[in-house]
Each structure stands twice: as C-alpha cells, then as structure tokens.
mmCIF file of C-alpha atoms in Angstrom:
data_model
loop_
_atom_site.group_PDB
_atom_site.id
_atom_site.type_symbol
_atom_site.label_atom_id
_atom_site.label_comp_id
_atom_site.label_asym_id
_atom_site.label_seq_id
_atom_site.Cartn_x
_atom_site.Cartn_y
_atom_site.Cartn_z
ATOM 1 C CA MET F 15 -74.372 -31.504 -1.457
ATOM 2 C CA THR F 16 -72.317 -31.456 1.706
ATOM 3 C CA THR F 17 -73.104 -29.081 4.526
ATOM 4 C CA THR F 18 -70.409 -27.830 6.820
ATOM 5 C CA ASP F 19 -70.721 -26.665 10.369
ATOM 6 C CA HIS F 20 -69.848 -22.961 10.465
ATOM 7 C CA THR F 21 -69.363 -22.749 14.207
ATOM 8 C CA ASP F 22 -68.616 -19.199 15.247
ATOM 9 C CA GLU F 23 -65.069 -19.180 16.653
ATOM 10 C CA ARG F 24 -64.946 -15.491 17.613
ATOM 11 C CA PRO F 25 -64.145 -14.751 21.258
ATOM 12 C CA ARG F 26 -67.037 -13.587 23.410
ATOM 13 C CA LEU F 27 -67.224 -9.855 24.073
ATOM 14 C CA MET F 28 -69.130 -10.157 27.358
ATOM 15 C CA LEU F 29 -68.698 -12.669 30.146
ATOM 16 C CA THR F 30 -70.814 -13.659 33.110
ATOM 17 C CA ILE F 31 -69.317 -13.040 36.540
ATOM 18 C CA GLN F 32 -68.538 -16.757 36.847
ATOM 19 C CA GLU F 33 -66.859 -16.842 33.415
ATOM 20 C CA ALA F 34 -64.788 -13.764 34.301
ATOM 21 C CA ALA F 35 -63.758 -15.400 37.580
ATOM 22 C CA ASP F 36 -62.815 -18.572 35.717
ATOM 23 C CA GLN F 37 -60.722 -16.584 33.228
ATOM 24 C CA LEU F 38 -58.885 -14.875 36.093
ATOM 25 C CA ALA F 39 -58.543 -18.169 38.034
ATOM 26 C CA ILE F 40 -60.234 -16.645 41.092
ATOM 27 C CA SER F 41 -63.415 -17.407 42.988
ATOM 28 C CA ARG F 42 -66.750 -15.875 42.043
ATOM 29 C CA THR F 43 -66.834 -14.211 45.477
ATOM 30 C CA LEU F 44 -63.475 -12.527 44.906
ATOM 31 C CA CYS F 45 -64.654 -11.410 41.476
ATOM 32 C CA TYR F 46 -67.682 -9.739 43.078
ATOM 33 C CA GLN F 47 -65.368 -8.072 45.616
ATOM 34 C CA LEU F 48 -63.222 -6.666 42.795
ATOM 35 C CA ILE F 49 -66.352 -5.349 41.084
ATOM 36 C CA LYS F 50 -67.641 -3.757 44.292
ATOM 37 C CA ALA F 51 -64.237 -2.116 44.884
ATOM 38 C CA GLY F 52 -64.312 -0.651 41.357
ATOM 39 C CA SER F 53 -61.254 -2.633 40.280
ATOM 40 C CA LEU F 54 -63.140 -4.655 37.669
ATOM 41 C CA GLY F 55 -65.702 -2.914 35.516
ATOM 42 C CA THR F 56 -69.056 -4.309 34.474
ATOM 43 C CA VAL F 57 -71.946 -3.250 32.265
ATOM 44 C CA ARG F 58 -75.669 -3.758 32.769
ATOM 45 C CA ILE F 59 -77.745 -5.320 30.019
ATOM 46 C CA GLY F 60 -81.261 -5.178 31.343
ATOM 47 C CA ARG F 61 -81.098 -7.019 34.654
ATOM 48 C CA LEU F 62 -77.876 -8.825 33.724
ATOM 49 C CA ASN F 63 -74.426 -7.812 34.926
ATOM 50 C CA ARG F 64 -71.638 -8.640 32.459
ATOM 51 C CA VAL F 65 -67.882 -8.145 32.391
ATOM 52 C CA PRO F 66 -66.510 -6.921 29.049
ATOM 53 C CA ALA F 67 -63.709 -9.243 27.929
ATOM 54 C CA ASP F 68 -61.320 -6.327 27.405
ATOM 55 C CA GLU F 69 -61.880 -5.302 31.039
ATOM 56 C CA LEU F 70 -60.133 -8.524 32.094
ATOM 57 C CA GLU F 71 -57.137 -7.651 29.934
ATOM 58 C CA ASP F 72 -57.020 -4.135 31.406
ATOM 59 C CA PHE F 73 -57.240 -5.510 34.938
ATOM 60 C CA VAL F 74 -54.359 -7.938 34.360
ATOM 61 C CA ALA F 75 -52.295 -5.176 32.733
ATOM 62 C CA ARG F 76 -52.794 -2.989 35.821
ATOM 63 C CA LEU F 77 -51.687 -5.861 38.062
ATOM 64 C CA ARG F 78 -48.591 -6.389 35.913
ATOM 65 C CA ARG F 79 -47.708 -2.708 36.328
ATOM 66 C CA GLY F 80 -47.742 -3.299 40.073
ATOM 67 C CA GLU F 81 -51.030 -1.567 40.825
ATOM 68 C CA PRO F 82 -52.925 -3.117 43.752
ATOM 69 C CA ALA F 83 -55.981 -5.218 42.915
ATOM 70 C CA PHE F 84 -58.169 -3.345 45.397
ATOM 71 C CA GLY F 85 -56.803 0.160 45.021
ATOM 72 C CA ALA F 86 -54.743 2.041 47.549
#
C-alpha cells in the first residue's frame, strides 16, 4: 500500500507581524507603526498578536483607492 503526503495547501488565516510585513514587502518596524496608527488591524490570541490575512487585502484595497496609509 502506498501512502501519499496530504500536505495542507490552504492559505493561512492568521499571520505573525513579520509574515504580514513580508507579504506587504515592508519592514517589521513599519508594520508595527501601521498597527499602532490603526491602519492595519490585529487580533489577540492569548499573548500573541496576529494579523488576519484578509486585513492585508483590505489594507491594500484602501491604498489602491488612494487612502493614506497612516490616515489623514
């Protein structure tokens, strides 16, 4: 009998701050600044701070509409 590797290929729903920064092609420091300014939302899971993957899409969509990254 042959076994196959059923690696889960689904995209991650939550990202670390570093992973979010990597996805946006920005520094981790800038990512923290966006979070502090309220421009990029996060959720707390216990002591962990995570960025929902759909938050990145929303952030980029706002930028594409011409909204400033750090608010007005």
